[in-house]
XYZ file of N, CA and C in Angstrom:
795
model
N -82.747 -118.542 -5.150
C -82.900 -118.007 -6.510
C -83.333 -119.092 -7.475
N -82.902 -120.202 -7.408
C -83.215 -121.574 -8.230
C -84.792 -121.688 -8.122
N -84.858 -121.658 -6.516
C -86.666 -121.785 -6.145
C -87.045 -121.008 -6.818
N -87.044 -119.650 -7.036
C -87.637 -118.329 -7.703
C -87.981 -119.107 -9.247
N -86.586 -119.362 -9.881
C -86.638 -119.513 -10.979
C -87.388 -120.685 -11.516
N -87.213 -121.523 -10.681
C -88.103 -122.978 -11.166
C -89.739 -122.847 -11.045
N -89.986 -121.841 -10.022
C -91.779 -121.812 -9.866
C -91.584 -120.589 -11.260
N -91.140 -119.544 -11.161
C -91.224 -118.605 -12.286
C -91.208 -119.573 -13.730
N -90.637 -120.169 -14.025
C -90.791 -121.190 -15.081
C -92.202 -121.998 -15.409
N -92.054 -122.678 -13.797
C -93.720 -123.723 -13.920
C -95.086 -122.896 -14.171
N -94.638 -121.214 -13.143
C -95.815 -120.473 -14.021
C -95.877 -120.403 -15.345
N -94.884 -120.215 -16.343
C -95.015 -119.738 -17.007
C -95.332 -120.711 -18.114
N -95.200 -122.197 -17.876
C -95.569 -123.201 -18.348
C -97.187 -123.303 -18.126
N -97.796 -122.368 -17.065
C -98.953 -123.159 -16.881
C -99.935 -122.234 -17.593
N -99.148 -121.095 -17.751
C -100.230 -120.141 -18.623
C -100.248 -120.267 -20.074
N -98.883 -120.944 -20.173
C -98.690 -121.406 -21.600
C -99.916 -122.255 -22.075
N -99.849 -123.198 -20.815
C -100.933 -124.389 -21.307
C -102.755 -124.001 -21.682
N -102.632 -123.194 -20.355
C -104.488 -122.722 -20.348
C -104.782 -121.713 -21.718
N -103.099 -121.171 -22.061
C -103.993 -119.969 -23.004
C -104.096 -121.117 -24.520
N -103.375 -122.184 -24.690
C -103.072 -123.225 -25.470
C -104.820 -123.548 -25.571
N -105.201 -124.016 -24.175
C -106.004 -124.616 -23.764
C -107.440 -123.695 -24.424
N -107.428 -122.421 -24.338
C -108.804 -121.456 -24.900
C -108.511 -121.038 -26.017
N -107.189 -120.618 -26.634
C -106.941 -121.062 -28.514
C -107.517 -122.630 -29.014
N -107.453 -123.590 -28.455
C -108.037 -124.661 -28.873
C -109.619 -124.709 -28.831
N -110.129 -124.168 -26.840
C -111.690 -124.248 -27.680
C -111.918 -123.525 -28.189
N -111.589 -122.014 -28.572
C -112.392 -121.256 -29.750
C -112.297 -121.593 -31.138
N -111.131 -121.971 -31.645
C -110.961 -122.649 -32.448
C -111.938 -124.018 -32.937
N -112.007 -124.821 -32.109
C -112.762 -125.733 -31.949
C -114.767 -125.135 -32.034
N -114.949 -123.742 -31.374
C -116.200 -123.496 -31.757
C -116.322 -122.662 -32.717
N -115.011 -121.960 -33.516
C -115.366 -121.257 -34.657
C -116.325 -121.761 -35.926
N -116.296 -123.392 -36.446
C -117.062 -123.601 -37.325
C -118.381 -123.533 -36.809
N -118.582 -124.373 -35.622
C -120.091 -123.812 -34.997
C -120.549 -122.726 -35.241
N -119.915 -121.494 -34.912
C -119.900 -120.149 -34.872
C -120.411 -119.614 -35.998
N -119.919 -119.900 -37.157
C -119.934 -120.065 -38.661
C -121.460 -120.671 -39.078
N -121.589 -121.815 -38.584
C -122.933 -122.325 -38.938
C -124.250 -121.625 -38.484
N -124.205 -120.512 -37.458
C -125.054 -120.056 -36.773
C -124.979 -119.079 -37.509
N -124.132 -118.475 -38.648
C -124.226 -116.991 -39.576
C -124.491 -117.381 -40.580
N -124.512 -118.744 -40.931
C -124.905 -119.019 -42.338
C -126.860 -119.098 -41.978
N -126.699 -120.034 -40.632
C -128.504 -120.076 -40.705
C -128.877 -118.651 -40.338
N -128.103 -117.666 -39.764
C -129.001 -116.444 -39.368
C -129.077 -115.590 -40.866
N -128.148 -116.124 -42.194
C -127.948 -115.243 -43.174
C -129.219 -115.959 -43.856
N -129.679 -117.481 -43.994
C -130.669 -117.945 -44.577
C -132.036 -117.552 -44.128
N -131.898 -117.311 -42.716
C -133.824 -116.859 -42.457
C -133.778 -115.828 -42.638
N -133.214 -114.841 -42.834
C -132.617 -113.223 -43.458
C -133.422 -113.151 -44.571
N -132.798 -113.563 -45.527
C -133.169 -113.793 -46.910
C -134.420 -115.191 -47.434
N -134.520 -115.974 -47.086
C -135.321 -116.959 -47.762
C -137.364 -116.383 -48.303
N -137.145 -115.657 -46.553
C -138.694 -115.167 -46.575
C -138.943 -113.777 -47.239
N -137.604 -113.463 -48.081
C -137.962 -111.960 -48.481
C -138.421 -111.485 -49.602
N -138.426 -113.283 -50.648
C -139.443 -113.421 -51.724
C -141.082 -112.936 -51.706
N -141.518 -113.628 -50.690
C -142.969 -113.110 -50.430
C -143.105 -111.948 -49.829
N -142.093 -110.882 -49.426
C -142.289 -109.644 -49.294
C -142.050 -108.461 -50.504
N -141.283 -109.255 -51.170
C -141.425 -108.429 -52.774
C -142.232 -108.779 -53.602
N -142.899 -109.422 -53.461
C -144.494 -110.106 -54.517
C -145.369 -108.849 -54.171
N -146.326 -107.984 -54.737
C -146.689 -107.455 -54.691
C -148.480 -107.879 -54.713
N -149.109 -106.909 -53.855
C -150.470 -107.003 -53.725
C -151.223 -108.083 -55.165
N -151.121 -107.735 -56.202
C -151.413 -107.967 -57.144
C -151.037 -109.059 -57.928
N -149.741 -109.477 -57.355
C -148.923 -111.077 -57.551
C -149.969 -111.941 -57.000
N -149.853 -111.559 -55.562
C -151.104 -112.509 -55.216
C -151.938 -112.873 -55.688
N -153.006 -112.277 -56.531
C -154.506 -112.166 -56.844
C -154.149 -112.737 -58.543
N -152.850 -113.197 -58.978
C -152.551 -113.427 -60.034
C -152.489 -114.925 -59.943
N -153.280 -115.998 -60.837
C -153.531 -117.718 -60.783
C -151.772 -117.924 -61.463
N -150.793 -117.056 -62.126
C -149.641 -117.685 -62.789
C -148.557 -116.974 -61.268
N -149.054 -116.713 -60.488
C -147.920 -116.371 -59.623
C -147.757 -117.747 -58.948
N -146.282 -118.075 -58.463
C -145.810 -119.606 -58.616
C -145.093 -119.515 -56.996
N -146.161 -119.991 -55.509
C -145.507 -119.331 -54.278
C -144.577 -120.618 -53.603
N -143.572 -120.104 -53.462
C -142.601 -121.397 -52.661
C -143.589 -121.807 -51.443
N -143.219 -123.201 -51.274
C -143.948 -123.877 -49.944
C -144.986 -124.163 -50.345
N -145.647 -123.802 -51.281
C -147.315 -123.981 -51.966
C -148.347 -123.906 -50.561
N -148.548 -122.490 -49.970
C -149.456 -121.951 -48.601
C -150.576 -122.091 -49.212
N -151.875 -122.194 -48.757
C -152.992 -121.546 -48.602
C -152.990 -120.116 -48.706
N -153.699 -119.425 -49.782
C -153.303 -117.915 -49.812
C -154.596 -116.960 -49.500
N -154.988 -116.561 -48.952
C -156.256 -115.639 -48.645
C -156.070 -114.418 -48.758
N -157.142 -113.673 -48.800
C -157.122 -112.129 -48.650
C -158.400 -111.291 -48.121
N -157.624 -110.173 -47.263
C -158.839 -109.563 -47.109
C -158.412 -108.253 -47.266
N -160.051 -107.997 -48.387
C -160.022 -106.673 -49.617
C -159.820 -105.601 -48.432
N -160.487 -105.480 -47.725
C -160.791 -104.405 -47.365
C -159.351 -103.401 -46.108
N -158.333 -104.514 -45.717
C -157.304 -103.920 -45.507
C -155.613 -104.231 -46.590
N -156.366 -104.814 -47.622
C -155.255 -105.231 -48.496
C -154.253 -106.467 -47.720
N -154.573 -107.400 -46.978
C -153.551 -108.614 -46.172
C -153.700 -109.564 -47.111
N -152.392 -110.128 -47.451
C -152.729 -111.380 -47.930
C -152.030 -112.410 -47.196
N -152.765 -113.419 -46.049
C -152.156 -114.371 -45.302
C -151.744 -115.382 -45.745
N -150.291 -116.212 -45.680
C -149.817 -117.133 -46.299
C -149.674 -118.248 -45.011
N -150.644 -119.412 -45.360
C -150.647 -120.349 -44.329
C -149.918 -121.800 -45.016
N -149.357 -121.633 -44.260
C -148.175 -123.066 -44.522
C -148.537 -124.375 -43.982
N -149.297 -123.985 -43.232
C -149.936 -125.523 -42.335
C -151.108 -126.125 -43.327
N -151.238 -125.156 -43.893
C -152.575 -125.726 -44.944
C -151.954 -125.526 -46.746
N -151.478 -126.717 -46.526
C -150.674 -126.156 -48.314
C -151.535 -126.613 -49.229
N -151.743 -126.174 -50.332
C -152.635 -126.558 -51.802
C -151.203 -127.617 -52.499
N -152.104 -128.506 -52.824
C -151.123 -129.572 -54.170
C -149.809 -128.609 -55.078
N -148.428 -128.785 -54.803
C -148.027 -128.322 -56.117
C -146.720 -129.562 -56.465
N -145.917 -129.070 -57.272
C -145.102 -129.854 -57.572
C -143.441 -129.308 -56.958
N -143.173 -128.421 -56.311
C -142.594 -127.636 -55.597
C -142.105 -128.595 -54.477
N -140.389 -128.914 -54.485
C -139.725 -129.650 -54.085
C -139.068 -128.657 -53.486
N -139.022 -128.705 -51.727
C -138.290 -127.558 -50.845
C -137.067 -127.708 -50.471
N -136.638 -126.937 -50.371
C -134.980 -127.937 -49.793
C -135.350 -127.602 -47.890
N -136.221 -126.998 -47.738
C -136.342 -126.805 -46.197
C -138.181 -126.391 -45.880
N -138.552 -126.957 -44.866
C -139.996 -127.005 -44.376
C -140.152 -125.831 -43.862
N -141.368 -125.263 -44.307
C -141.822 -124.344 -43.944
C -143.507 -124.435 -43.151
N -143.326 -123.900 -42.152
C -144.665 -124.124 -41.487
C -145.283 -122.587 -40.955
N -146.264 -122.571 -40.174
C -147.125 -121.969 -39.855
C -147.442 -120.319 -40.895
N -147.732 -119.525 -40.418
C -148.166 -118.033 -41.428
C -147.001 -116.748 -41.374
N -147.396 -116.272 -42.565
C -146.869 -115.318 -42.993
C -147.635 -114.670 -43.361
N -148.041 -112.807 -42.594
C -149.188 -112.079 -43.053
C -148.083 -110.891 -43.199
N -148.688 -110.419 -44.638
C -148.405 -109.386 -45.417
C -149.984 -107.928 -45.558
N -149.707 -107.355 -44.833
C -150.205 -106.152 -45.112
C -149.734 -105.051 -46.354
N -150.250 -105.298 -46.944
C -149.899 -103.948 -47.888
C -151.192 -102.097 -47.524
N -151.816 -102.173 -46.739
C -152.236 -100.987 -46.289
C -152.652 -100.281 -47.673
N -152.425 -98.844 -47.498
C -152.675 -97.976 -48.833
C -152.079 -98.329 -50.683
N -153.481 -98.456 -51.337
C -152.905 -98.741 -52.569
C -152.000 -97.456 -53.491
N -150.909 -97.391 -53.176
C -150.603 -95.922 -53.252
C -149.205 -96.578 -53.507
N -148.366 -96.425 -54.610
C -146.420 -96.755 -55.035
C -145.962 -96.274 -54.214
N -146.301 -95.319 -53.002
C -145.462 -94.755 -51.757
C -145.651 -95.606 -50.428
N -146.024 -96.336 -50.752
C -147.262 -96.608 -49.357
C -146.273 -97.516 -48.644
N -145.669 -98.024 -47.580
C -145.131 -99.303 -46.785
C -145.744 -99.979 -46.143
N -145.054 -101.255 -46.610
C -146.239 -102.642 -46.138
C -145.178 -103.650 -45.097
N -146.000 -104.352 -44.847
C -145.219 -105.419 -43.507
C -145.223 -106.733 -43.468
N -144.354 -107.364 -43.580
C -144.337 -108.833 -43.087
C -144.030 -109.101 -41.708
N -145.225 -109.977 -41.153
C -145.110 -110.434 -40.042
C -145.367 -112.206 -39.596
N -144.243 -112.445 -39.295
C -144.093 -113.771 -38.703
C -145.508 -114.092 -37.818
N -146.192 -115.024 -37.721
C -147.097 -116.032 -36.682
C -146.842 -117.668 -36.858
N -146.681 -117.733 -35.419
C -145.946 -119.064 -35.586
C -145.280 -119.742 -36.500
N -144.574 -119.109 -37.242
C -143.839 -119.348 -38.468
C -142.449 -119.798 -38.026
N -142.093 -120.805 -38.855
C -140.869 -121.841 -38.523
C -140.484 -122.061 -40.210
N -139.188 -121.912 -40.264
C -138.127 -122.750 -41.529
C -137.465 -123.539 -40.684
N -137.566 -124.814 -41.291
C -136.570 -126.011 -40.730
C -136.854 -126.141 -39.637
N -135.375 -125.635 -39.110
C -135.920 -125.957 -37.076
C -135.627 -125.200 -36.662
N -135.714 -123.940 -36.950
C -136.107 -122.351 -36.891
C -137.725 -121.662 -37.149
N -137.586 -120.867 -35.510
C -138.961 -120.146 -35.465
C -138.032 -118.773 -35.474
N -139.523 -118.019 -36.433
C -139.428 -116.441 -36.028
C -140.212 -116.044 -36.089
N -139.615 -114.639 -35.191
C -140.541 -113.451 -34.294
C -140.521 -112.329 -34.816
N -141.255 -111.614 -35.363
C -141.121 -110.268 -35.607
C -141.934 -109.691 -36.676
N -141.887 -108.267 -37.073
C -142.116 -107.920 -38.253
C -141.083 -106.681 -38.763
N -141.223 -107.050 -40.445
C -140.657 -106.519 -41.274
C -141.241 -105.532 -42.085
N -140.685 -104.351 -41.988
C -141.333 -103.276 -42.540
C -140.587 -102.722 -43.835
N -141.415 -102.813 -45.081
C -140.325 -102.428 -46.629
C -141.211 -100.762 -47.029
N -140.303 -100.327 -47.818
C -140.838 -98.880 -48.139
C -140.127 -98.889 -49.256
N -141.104 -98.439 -50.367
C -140.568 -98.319 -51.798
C -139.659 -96.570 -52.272
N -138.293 -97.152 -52.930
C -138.031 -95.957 -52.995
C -137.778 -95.494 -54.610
N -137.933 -96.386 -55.211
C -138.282 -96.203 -56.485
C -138.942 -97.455 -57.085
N -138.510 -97.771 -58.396
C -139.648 -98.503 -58.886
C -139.067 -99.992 -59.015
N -137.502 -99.822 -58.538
C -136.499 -101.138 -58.612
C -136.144 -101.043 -57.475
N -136.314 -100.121 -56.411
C -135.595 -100.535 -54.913
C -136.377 -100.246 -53.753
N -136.136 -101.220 -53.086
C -137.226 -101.247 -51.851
C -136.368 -101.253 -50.671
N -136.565 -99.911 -49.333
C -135.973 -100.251 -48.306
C -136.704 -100.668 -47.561
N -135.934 -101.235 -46.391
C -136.394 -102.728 -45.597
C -135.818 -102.541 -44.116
N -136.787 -102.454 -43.246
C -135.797 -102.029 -41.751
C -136.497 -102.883 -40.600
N -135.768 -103.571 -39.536
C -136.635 -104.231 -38.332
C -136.149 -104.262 -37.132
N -136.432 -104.079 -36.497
C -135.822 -104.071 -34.735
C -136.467 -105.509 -34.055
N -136.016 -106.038 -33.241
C -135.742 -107.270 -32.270
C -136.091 -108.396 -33.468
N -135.840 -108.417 -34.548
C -136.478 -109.936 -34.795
C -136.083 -110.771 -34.220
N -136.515 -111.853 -33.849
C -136.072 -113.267 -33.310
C -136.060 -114.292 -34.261
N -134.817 -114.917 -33.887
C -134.357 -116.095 -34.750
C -134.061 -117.186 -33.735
N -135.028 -118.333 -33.717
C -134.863 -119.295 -32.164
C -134.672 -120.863 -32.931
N -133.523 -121.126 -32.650
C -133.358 -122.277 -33.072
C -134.430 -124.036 -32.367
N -133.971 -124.924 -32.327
C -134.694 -125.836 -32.037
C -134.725 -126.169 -30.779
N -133.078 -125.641 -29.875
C -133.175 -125.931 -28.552
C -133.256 -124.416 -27.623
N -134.383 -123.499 -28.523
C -134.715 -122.381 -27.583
C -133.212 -121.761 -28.067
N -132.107 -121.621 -28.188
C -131.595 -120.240 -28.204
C -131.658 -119.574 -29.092
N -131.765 -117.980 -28.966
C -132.149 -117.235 -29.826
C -131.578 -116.220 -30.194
N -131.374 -115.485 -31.267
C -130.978 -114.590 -32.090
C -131.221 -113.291 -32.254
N -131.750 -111.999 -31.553
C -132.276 -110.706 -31.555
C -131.705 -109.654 -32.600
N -131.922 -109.364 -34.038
C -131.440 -108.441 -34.597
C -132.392 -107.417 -35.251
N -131.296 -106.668 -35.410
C -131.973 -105.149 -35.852
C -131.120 -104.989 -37.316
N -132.170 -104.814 -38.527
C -131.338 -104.367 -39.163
C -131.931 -103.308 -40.714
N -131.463 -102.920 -41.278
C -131.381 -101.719 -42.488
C -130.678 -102.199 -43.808
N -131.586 -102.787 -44.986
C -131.623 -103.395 -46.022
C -132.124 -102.530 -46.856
N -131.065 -102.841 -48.341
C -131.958 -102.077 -49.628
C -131.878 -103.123 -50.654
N -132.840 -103.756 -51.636
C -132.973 -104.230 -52.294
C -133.288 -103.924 -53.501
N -132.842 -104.479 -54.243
C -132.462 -103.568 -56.007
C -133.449 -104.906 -56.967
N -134.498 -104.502 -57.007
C -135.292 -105.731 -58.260
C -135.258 -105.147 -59.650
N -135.308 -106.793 -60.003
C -135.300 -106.770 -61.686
C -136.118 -107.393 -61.895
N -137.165 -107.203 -62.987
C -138.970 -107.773 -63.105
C -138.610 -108.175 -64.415
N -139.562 -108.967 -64.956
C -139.665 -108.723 -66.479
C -141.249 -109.292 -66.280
N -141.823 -109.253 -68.121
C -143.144 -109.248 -68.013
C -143.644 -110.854 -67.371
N -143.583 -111.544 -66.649
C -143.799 -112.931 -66.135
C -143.319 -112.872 -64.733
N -142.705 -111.555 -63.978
C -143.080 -110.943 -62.423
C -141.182 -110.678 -62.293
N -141.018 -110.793 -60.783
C -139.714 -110.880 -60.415
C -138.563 -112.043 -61.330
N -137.320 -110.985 -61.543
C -136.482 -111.895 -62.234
C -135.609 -111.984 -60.897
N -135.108 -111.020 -60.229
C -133.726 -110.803 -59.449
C -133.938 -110.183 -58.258
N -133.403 -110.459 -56.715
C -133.236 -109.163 -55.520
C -131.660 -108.914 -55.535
N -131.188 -108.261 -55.668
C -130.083 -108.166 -54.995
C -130.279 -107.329 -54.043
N -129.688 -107.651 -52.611
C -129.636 -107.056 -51.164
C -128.521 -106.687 -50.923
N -128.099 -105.414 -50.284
C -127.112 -104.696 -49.150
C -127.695 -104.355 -48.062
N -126.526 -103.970 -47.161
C -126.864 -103.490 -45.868
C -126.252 -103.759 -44.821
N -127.078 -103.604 -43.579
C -126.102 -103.846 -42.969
C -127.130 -104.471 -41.422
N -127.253 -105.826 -40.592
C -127.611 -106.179 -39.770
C -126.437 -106.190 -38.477
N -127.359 -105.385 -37.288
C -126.647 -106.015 -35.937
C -127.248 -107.017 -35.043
N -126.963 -107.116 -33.893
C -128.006 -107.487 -32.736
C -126.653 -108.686 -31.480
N -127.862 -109.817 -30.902
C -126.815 -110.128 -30.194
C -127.148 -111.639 -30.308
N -126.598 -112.649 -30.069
C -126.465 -114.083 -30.413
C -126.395 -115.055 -29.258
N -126.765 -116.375 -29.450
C -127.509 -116.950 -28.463
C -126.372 -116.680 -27.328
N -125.352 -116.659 -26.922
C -124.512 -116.381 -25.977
C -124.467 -115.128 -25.790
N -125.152 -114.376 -25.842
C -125.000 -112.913 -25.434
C -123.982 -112.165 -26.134
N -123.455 -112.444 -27.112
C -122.242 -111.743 -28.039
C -122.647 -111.100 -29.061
N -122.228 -109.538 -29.108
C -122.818 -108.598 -30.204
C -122.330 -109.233 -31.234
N -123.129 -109.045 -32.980
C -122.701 -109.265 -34.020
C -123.109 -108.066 -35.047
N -122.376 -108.016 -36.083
C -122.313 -107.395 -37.170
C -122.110 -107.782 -38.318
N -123.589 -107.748 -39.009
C -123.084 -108.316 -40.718
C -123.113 -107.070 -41.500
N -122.719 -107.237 -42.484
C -122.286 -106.071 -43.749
C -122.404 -106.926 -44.775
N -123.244 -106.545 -45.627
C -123.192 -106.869 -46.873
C -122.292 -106.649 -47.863
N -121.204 -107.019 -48.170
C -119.630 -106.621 -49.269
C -120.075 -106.525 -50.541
N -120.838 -108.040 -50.785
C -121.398 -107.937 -52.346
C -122.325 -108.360 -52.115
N -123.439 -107.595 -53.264
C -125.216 -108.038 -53.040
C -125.273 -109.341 -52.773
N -126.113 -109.834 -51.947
C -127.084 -111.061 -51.729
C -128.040 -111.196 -52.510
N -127.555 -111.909 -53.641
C -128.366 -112.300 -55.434
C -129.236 -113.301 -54.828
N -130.525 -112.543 -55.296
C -131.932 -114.335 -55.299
C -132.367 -114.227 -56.778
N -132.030 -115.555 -57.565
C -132.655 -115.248 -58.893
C -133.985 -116.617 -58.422
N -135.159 -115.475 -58.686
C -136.643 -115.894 -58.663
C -136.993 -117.105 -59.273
N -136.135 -117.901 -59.958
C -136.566 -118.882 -60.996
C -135.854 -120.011 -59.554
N -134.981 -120.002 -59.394
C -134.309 -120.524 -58.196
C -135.605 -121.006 -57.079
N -136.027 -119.918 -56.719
C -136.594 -119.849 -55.389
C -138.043 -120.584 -55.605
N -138.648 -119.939 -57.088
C -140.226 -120.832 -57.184
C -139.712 -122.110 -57.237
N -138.651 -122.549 -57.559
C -138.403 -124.475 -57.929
C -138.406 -124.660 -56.363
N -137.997 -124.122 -55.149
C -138.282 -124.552 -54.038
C -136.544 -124.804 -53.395
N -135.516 -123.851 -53.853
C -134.136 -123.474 -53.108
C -134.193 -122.316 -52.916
N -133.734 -122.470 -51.714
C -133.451 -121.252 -50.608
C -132.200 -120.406 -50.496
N -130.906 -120.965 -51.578
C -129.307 -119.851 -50.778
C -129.743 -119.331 -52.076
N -129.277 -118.143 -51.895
C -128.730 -116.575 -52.857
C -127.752 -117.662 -53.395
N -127.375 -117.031 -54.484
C -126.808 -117.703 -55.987
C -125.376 -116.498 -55.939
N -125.705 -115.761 -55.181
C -124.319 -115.069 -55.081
C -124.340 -113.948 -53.719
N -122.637 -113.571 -53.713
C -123.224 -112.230 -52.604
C -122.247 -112.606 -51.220
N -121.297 -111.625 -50.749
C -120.451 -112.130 -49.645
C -120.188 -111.207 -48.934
N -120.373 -111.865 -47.379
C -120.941 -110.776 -46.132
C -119.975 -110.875 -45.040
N -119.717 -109.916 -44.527
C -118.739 -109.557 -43.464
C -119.442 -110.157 -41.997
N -119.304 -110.901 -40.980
C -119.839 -110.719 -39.869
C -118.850 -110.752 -38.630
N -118.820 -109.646 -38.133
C -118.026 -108.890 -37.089
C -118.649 -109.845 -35.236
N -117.811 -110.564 -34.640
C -118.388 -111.084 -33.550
C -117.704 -110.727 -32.492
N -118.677 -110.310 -31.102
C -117.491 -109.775 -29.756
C -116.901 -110.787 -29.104
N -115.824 -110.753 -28.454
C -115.408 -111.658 -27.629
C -115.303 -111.200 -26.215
N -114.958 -110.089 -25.926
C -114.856 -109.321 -24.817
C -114.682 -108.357 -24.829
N -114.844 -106.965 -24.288
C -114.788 -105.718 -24.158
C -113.492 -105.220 -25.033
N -114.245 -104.953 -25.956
C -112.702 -104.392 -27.276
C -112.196 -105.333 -28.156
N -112.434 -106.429 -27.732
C -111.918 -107.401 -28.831
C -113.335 -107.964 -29.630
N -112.943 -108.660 -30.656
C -114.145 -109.579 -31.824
C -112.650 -109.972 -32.786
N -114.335 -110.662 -33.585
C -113.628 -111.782 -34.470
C -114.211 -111.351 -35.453
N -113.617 -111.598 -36.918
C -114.434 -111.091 -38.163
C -114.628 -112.605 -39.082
N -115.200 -112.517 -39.525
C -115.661 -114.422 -40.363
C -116.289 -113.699 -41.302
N -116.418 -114.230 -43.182
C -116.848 -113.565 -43.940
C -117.512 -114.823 -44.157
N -118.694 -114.611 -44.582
C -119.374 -115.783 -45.471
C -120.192 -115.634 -47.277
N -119.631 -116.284 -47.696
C -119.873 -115.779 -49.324
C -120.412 -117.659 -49.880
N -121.885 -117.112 -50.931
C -122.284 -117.949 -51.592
C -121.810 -117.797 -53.456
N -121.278 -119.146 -53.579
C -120.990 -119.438 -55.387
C -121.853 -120.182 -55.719
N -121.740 -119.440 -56.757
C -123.516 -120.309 -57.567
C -122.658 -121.606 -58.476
N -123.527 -122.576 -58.470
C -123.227 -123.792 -59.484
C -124.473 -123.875 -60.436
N -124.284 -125.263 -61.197
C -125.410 -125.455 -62.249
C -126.521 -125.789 -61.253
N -128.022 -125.160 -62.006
C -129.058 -126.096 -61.819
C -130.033 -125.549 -59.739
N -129.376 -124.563 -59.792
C -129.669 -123.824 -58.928
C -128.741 -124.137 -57.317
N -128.006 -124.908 -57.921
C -126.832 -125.418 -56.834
C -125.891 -124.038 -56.432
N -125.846 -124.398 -54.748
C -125.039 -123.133 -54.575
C -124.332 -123.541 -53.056
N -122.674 -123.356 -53.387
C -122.160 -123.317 -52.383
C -122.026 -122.299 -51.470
N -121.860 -122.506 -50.161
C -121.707 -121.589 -49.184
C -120.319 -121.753 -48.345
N -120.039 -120.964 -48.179
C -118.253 -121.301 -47.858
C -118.022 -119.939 -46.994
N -117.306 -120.304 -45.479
C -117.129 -119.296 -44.538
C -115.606 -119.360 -44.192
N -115.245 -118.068 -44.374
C -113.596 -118.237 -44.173
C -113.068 -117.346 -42.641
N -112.978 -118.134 -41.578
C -113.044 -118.173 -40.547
C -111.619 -116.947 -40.269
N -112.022 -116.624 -38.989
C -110.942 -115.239 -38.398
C -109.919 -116.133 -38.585
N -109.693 -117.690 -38.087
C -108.531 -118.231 -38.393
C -107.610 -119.062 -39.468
N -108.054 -118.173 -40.283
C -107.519 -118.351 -42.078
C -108.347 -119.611 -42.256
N -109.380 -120.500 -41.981
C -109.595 -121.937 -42.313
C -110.785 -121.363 -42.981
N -111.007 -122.164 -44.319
C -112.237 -121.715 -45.277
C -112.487 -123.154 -45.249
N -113.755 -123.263 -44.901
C -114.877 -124.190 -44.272
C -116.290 -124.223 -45.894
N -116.904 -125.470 -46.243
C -117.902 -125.413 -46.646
C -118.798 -125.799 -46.028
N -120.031 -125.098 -46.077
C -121.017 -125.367 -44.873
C -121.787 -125.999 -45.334
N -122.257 -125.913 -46.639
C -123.326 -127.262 -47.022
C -123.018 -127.943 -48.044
N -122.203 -129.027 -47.578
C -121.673 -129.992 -48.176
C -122.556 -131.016 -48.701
């Protein structure tokens, strides 16, 4: 009975240790974890300026384009291609590199009409993406926004597949875009094969004056993202941006395990 009891013990010491042992590494990869929703929340949003510029922004000499592209057009299907590899002189200080094109179709000149952004060899930072983005106007301040597989591939190849359903609420005044605020809601699955879920809680604020100076985080706006761990279980991590002076903006993720983390310190 002693024998019984002494191995019944050492088991129970040893499961103690291993489950010790996988609370420590998840723990240990939750801020990682975190950093991969803040960059999947930044290529989300950064490029969605030049999808609310309208046909006519373009063709305008006071429209003011982050990254300062090469801008072309061709009349006859309404595209206006934004080439990043070939930038014109500006004074536009980025907080992140932007390279290769961004082609915008706007199709029918018609306030009903839906137009597309599509990635070609296009990279922020040390992020490439894949895909296109399709917006549809539903009134004269809100634009919905929907995409299946985009790819989000970081620098060492792993990649990001989401699908997701956005509405954006603009505020113009006479000198173009003042404001986006974004909701919604993105899924898909993450470089380890683990489903995710973001939710938008509070709009994802871009104030336009921000973005032509050449910064990239929303100035406000805090998002739910739901992650699997195994069949029935996940983790929930919220990530929310506070605006400071001067277009400064913190980003701060408060992890499933009560620890609130700043990510760009």
């Amino acid at each position: 009975m002693k024998r019984i009891l002494f191995w019944a013990l050492f088991a129970s010491i040893g499961l103690s240790s291993c489950q010790d042992d996988v609370d420590r590494t998840i723990q240990t990869n939750l801020p990682v974890e975190s950093r991969q929703l803040l960059d999947n929340s930044l290529n989300i949003s950064e490029s969605l300026f030049f999808a609310i510029l309208r046909y006519g922004d373009y063709q305008s000499p006071n429209t003011i384009i982050p990254g300062c592209p090469t801008v072309t057009f061709t009349e006859s299907t309404r595209t206006v291609t934004l080439n990043f590899d070939t930038k014109i002189a500006c004074e536009i200080k980025n907080q992140v590199e932007r390279k290769g094109k961004i082609i915008l179709q706007y199709g029918l000149n018609s306030p009903t009409s839906s137009w597309t952004l599509t990635y070609q060899d296009y990279q922020f930072g040390e992020f490439k993406l894949q895909g296109v983005r399709t917006f549809t106007p539903k009134s004269l301040i809100e634009i919905q926004e929907s995409f299946e597989d985009l790819r989000i591939i970081s620098k060492n190849e792993a990649g990001t597949t989401i699908n997701g359903n956005l509405t954006h609420q603009i505020s113009r005044t006479l000198f173009g875009i003042n404001t986006i605020n974004s909701t919604g809601e993105v899924t898909g699955i993450n470089p380890v094969g683990r489903s995710i879920q973001l939710i938008v809680d509070s709009p994802r604020k871009l104030e336009a004056t921000c973005i032509r100076s050449g910064k990239v985080y929303p100035r406000a706006g805090k998002e739910s993202w739901r992650i699997s761990r195994e069949p029935g279980k996940s983790v929930l991590h919220s990530l929310e941006y506070v605006a400071k002076d001067s277009c400064k903006v913190d980003a701060f993720a408060q992890l499933s395990d009560g620890r609130k983390l700043l990510l760009n310190p």
